[in-house]
mmCIF file with all atom_site columns, C-alpha atoms in Angstrom:
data_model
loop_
_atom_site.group_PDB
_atom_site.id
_atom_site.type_symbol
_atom_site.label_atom_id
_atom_site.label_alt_id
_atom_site.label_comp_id
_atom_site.label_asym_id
_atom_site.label_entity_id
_atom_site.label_seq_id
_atom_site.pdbx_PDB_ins_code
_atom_site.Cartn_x
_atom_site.Cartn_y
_atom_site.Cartn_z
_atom_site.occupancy
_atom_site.B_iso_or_equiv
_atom_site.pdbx_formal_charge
_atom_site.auth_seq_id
_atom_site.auth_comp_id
_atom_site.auth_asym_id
_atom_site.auth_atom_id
_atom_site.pdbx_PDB_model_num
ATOM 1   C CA . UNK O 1 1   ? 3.660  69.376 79.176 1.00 40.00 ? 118 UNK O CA 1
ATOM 2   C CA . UNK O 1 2   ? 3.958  68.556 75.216 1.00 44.00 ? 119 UNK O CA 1
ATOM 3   C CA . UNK O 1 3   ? 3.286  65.294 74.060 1.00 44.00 ? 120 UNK O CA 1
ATOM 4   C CA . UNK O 1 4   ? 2.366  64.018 77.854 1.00 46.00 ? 121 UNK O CA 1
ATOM 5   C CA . UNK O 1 5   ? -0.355 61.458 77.476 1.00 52.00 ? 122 UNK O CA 1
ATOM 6   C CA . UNK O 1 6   ? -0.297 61.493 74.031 1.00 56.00 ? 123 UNK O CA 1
ATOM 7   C CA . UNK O 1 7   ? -1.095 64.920 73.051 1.00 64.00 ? 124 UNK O CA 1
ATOM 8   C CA . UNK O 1 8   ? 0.337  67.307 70.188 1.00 68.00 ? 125 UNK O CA 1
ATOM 9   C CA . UNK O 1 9   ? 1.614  71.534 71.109 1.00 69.00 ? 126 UNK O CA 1
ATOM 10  C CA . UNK O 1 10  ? -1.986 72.015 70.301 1.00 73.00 ? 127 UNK O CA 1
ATOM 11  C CA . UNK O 1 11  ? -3.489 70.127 73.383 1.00 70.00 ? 128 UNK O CA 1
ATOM 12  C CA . UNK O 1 12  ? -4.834 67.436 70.292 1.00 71.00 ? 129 UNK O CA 1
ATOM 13  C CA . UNK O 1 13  ? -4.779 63.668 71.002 1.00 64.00 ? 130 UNK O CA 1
ATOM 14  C CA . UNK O 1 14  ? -2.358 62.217 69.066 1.00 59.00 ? 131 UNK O CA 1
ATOM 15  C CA . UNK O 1 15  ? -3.438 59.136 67.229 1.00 59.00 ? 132 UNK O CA 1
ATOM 16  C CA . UNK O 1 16  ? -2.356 55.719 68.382 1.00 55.00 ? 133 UNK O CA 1
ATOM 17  C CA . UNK O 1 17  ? -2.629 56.582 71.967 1.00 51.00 ? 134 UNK O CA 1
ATOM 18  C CA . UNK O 1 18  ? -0.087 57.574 74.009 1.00 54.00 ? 135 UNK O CA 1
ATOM 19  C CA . UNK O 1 19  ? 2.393  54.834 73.295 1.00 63.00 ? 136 UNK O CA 1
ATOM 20  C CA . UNK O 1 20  ? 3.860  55.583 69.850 1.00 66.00 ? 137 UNK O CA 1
ATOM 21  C CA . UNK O 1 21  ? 7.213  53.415 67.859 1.00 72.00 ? 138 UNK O CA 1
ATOM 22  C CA . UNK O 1 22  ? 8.909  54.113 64.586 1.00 74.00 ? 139 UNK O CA 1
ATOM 23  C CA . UNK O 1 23  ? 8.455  51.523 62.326 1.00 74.00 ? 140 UNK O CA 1
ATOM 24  C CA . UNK O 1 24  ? 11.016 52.582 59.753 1.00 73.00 ? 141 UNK O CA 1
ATOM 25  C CA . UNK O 1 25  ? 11.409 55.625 56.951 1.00 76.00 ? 142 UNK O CA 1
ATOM 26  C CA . UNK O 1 26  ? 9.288  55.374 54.022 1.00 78.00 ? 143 UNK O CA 1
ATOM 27  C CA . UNK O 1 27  ? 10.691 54.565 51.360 1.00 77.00 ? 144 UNK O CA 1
ATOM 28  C CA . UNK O 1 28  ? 13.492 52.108 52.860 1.00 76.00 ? 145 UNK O CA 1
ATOM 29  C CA . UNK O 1 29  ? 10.237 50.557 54.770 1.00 74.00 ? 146 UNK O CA 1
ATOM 30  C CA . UNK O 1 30  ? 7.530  49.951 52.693 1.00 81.00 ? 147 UNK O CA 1
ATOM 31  C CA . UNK O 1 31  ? 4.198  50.520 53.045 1.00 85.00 ? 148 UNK O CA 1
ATOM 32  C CA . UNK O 1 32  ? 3.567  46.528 53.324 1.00 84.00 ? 149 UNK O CA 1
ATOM 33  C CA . UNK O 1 33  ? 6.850  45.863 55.348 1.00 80.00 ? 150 UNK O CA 1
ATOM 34  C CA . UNK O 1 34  ? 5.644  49.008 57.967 1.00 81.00 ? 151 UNK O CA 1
ATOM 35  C CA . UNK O 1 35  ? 2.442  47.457 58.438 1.00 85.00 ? 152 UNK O CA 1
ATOM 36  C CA . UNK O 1 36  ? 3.631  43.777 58.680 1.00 81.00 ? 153 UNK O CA 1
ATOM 37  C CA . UNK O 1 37  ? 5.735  45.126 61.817 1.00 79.00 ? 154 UNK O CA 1
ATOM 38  C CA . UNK O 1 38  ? 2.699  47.183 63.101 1.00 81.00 ? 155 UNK O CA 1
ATOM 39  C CA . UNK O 1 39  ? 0.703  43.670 63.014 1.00 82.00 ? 156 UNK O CA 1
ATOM 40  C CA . UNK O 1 40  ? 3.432  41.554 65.062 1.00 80.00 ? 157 UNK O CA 1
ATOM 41  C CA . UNK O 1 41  ? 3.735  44.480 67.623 1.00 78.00 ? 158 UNK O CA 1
ATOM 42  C CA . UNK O 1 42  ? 0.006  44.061 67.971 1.00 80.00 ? 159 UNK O CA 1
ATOM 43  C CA . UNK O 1 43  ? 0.374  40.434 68.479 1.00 80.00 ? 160 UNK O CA 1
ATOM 44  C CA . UNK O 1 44  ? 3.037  40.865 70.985 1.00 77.00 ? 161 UNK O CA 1
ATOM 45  C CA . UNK O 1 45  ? 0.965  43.264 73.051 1.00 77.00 ? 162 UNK O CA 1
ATOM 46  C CA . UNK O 1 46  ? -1.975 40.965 72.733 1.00 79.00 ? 163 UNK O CA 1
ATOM 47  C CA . UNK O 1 47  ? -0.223 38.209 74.432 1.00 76.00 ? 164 UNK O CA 1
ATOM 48  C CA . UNK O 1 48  ? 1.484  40.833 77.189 1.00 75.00 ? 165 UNK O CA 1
ATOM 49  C CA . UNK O 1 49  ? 4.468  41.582 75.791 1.00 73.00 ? 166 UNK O CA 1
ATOM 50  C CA . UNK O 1 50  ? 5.038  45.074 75.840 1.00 74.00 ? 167 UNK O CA 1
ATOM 51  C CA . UNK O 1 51  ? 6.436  46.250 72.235 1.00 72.00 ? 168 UNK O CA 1
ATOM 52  C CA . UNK O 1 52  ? 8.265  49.194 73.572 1.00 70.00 ? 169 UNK O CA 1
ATOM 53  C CA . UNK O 1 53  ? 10.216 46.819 76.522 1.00 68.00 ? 170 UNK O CA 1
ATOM 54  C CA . UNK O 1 54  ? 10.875 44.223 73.785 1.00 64.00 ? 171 UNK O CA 1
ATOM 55  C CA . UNK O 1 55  ? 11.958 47.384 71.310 1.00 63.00 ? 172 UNK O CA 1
ATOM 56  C CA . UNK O 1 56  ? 14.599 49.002 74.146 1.00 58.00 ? 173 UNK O CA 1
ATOM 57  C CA . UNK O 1 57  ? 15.756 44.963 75.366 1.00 55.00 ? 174 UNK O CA 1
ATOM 58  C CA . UNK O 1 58  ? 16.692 44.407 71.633 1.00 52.00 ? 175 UNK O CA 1
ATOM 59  C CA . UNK O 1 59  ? 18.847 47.889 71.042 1.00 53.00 ? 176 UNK O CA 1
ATOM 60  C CA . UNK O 1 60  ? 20.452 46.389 73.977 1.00 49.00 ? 177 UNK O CA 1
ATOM 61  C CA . UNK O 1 61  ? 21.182 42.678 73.489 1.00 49.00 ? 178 UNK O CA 1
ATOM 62  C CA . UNK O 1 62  ? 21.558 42.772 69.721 1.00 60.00 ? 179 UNK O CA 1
ATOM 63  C CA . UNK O 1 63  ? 17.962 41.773 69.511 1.00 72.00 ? 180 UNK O CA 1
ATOM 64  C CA . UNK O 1 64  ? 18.432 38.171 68.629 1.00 84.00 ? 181 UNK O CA 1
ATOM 65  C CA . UNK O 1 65  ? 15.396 35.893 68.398 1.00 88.00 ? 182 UNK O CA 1
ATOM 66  C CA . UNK O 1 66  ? 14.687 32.275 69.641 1.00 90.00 ? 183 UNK O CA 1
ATOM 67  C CA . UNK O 1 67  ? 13.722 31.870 65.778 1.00 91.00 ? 184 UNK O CA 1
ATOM 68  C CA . UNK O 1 68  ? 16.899 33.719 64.523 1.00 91.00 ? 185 UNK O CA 1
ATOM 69  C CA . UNK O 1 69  ? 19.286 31.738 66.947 1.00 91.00 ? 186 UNK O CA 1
ATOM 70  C CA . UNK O 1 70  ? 17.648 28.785 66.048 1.00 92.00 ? 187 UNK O CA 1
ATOM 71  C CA . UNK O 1 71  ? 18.477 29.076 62.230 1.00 92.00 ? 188 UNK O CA 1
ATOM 72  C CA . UNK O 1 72  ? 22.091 30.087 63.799 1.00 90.00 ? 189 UNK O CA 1
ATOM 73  C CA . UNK O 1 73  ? 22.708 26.788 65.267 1.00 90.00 ? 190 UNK O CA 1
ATOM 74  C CA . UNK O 1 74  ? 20.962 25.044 62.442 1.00 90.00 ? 191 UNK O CA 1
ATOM 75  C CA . UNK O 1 75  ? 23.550 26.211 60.069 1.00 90.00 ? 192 UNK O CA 1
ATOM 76  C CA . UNK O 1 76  ? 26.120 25.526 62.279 1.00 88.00 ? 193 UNK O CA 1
ATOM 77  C CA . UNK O 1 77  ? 24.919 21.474 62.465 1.00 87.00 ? 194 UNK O CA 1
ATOM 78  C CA . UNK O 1 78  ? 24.203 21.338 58.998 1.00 87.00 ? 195 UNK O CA 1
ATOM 79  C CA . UNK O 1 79  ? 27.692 22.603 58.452 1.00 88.00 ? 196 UNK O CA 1
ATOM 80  C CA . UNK O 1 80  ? 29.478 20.071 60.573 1.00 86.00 ? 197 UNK O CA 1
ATOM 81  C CA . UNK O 1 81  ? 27.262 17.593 59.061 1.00 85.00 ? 198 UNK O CA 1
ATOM 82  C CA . UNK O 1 82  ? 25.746 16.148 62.177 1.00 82.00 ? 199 UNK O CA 1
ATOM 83  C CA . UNK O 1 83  ? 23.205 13.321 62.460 1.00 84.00 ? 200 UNK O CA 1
ATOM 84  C CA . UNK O 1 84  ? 21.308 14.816 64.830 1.00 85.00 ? 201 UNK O CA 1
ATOM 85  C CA . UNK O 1 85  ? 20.691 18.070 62.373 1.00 88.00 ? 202 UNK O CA 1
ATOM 86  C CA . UNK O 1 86  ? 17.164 16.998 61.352 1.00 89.00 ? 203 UNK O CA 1
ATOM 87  C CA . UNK O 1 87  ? 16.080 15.873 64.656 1.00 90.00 ? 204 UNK O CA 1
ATOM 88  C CA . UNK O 1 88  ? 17.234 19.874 65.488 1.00 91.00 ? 205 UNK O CA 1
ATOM 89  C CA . UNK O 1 89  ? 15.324 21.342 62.475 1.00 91.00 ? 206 UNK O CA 1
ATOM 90  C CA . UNK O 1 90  ? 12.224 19.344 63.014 1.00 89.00 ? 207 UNK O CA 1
ATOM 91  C CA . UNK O 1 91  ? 11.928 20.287 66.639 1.00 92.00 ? 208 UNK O CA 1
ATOM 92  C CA . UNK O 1 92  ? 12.414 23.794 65.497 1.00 93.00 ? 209 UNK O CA 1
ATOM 93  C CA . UNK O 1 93  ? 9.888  23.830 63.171 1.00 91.00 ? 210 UNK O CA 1
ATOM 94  C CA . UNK O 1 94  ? 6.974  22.129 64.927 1.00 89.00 ? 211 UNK O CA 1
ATOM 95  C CA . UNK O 1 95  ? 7.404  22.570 68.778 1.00 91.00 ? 212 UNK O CA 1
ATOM 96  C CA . UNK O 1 96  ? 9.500  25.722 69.354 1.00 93.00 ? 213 UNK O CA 1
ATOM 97  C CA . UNK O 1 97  ? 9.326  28.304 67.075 1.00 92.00 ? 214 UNK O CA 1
ATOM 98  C CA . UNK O 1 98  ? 5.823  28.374 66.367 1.00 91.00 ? 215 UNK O CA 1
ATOM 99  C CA . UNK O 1 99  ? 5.559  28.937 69.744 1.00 90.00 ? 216 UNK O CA 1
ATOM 100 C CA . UNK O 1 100 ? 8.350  31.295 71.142 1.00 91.00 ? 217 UNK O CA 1
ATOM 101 C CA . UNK O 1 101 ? 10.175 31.873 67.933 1.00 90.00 ? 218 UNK O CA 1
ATOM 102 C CA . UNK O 1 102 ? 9.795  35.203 68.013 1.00 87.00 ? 219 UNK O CA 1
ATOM 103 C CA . UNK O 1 103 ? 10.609 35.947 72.090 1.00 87.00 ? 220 UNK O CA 1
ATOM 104 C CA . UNK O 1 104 ? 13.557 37.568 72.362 1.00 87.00 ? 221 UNK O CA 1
ATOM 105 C CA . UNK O 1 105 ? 16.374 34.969 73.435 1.00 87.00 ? 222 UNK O CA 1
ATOM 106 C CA . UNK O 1 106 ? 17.482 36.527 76.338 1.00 84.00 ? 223 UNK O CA 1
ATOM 107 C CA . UNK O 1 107 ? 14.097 37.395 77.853 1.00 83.00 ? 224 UNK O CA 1
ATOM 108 C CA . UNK O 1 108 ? 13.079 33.492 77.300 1.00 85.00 ? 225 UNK O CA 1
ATOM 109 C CA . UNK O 1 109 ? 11.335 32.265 80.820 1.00 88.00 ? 226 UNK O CA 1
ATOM 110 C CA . UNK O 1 110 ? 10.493 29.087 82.637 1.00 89.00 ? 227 UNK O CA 1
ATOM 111 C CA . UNK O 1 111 ? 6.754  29.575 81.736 1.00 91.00 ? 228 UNK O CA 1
ATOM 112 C CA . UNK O 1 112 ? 7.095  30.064 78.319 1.00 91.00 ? 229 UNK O CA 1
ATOM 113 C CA . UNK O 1 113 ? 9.805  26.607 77.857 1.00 91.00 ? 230 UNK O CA 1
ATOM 114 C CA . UNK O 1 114 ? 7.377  24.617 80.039 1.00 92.00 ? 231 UNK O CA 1
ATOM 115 C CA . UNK O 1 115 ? 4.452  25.712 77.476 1.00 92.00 ? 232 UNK O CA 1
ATOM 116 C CA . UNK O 1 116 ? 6.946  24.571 74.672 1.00 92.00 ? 233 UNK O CA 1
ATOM 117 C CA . UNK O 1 117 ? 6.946  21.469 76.562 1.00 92.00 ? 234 UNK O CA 1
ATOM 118 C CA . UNK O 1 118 ? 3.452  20.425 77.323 1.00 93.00 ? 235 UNK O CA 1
ATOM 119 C CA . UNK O 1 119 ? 2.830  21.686 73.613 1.00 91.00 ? 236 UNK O CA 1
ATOM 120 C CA . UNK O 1 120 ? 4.870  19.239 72.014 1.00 91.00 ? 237 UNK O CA 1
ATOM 121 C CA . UNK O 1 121 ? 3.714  16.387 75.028 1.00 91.00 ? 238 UNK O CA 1
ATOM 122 C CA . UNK O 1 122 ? 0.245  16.906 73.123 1.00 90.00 ? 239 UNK O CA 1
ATOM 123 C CA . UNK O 1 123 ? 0.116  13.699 70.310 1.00 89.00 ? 240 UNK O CA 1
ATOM 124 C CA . UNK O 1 124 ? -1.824 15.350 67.492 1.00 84.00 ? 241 UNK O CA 1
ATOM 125 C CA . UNK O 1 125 ? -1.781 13.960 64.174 1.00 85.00 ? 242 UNK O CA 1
ATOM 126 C CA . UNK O 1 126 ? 0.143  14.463 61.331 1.00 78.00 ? 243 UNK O CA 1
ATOM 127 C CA . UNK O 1 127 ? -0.444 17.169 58.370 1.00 78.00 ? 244 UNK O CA 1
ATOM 128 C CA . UNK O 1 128 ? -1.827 15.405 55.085 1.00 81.00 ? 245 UNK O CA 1
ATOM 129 C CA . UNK O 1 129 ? 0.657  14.234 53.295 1.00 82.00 ? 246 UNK O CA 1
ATOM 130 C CA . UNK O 1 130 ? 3.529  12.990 55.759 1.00 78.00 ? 247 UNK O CA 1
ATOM 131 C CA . UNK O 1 131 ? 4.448  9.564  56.222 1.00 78.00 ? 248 UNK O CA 1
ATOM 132 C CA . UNK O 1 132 ? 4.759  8.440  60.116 1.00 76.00 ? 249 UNK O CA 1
ATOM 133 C CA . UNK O 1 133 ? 2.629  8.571  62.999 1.00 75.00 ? 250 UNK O CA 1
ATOM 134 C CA . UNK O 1 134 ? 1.786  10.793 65.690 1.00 76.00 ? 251 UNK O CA 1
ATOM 135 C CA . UNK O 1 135 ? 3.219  14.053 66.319 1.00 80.00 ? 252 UNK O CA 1
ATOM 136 C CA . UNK O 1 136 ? 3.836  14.539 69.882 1.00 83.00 ? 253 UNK O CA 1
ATOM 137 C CA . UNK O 1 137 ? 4.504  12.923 72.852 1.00 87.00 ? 254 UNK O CA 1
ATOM 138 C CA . UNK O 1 138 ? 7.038  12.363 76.224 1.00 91.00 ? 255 UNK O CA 1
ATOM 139 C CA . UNK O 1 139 ? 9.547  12.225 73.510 1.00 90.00 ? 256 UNK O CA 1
ATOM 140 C CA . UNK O 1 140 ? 8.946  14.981 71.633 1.00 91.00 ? 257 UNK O CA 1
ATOM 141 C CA . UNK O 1 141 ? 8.969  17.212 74.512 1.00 92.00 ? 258 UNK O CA 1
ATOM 142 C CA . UNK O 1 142 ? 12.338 15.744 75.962 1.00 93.00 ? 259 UNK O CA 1
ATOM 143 C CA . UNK O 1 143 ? 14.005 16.412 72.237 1.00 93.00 ? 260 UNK O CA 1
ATOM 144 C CA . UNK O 1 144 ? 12.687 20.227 72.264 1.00 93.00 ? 261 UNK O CA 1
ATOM 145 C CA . UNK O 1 145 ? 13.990 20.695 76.009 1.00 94.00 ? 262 UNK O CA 1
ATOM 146 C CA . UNK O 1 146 ? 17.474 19.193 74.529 1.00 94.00 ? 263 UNK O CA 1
ATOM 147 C CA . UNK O 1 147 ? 17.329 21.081 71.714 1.00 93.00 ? 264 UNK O CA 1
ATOM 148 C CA . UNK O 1 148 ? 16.451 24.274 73.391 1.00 94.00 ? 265 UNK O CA 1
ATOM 149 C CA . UNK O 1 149 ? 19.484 23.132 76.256 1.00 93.00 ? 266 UNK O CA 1
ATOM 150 C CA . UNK O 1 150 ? 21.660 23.009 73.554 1.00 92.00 ? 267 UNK O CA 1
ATOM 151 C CA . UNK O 1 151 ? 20.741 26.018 71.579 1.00 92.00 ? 268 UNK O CA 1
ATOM 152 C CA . UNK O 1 152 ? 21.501 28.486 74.770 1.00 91.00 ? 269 UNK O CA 1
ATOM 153 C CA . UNK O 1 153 ? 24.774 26.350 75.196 1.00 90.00 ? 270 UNK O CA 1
ATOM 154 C CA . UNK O 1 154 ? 26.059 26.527 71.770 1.00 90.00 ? 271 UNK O CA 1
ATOM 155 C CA . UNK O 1 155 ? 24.502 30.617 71.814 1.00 89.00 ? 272 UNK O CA 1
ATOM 156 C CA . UNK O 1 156 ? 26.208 31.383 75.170 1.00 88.00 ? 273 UNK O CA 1
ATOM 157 C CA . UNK O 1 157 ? 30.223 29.796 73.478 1.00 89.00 ? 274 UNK O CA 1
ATOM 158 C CA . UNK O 1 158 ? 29.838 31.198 70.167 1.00 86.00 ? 275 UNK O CA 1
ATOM 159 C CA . UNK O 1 159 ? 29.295 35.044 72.547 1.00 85.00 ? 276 UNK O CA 1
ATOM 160 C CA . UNK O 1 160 ? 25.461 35.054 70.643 1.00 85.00 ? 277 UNK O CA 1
ATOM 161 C CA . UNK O 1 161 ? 24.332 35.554 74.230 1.00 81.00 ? 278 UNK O CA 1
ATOM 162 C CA . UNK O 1 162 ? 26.120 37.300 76.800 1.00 71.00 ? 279 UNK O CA 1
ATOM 163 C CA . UNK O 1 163 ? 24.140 36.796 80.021 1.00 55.00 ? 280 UNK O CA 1
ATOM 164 C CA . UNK O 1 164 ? 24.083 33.028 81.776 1.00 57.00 ? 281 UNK O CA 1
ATOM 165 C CA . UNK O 1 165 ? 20.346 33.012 80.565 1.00 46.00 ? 282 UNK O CA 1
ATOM 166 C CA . UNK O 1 166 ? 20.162 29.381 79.813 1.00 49.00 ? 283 UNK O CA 1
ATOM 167 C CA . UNK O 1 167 ? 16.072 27.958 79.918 1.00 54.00 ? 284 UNK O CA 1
ATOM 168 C CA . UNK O 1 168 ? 16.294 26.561 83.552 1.00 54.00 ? 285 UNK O CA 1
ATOM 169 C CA . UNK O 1 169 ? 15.497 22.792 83.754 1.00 57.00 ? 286 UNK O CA 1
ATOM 170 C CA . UNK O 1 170 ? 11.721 21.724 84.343 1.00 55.00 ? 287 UNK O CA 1
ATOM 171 C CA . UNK O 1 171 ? 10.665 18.772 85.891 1.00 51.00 ? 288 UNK O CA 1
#
């Protein structure tokens, strides 16, 4: 059969393997902007995520990020002017997204929000420059797991998310 295993009409191997994924039409997707995608599909199947899944879940579920949600819901606290709206951006930026940002919002899992959370439990200090203390800490982690709570709450009433796919509670 054509193209089983990764083979052209002409019984060659095609190149990339077997597994193959459009990354866009040159020249709406440049050159730089193809292979920037072709890097953070490598990175995904690195870490076990298989691109292809992650490709066909996102046609499906609008494809929405923890990342973009996140900016979602910090727009919508900025907007309502909110105290807590740093507290929200700050856990963002240094305990969640640089570690699940990119995972697909509804595919999030136990595993990965308990890593988010014994990440930010680390105390570490901070980047050169900053005022304050520590980074880190029983309190960080509680803020990102309130945060992240709130995130799927405010996701799942505005109809970002459709499935009851909140990050379950860990203890």
């Amino acid at each position: 059969m054509v193209g089983e295993g990764g083979t052209k009409a002409s019984g060659k191997l095609l190149l990339g393997g077997k597994h193959r994924m459009n990354l866009g039409r040159y020249p709406a997707v440049s050159i730089a902007e193809a292979r920037a995608k072709a890097a953070t599909l490598l990175e995904q199947a690195e870490r076990g995520v298989s691109p292809l899944e992650t490709a066909s879940v996102a046609r499906a579920a609008g494809g929405l990020t923890v990342e973009e949600l996140s900016k979602d819901l910090q727009q919508y606290v900025y907007s309502r002017e909110l105290d807590s709206a740093r507290k929200y951006e700050l856990a963002f930026a240094r305990h969640i997204n640089p570690r699940i940002g990119r995972q697909l919002a509804e595919r999030l899992n136990r595993e990965q929000v308990r890593a988010v959370m014994d990440a930010a439990r680390i105390r570490r200090k901070r980047p050169a420059g900053e005022r304050g203390g520590p980074i880190g800490g029983v309190e960080a982690a509680r803020t990102a797991m309130g945060v992240l709570r709130h995130m799927y709450s405010w996701a799942m009433n505005e109809a970002k998310l459709s499935a009851p796919t909140t990050p379950p509670a860990t203890s």
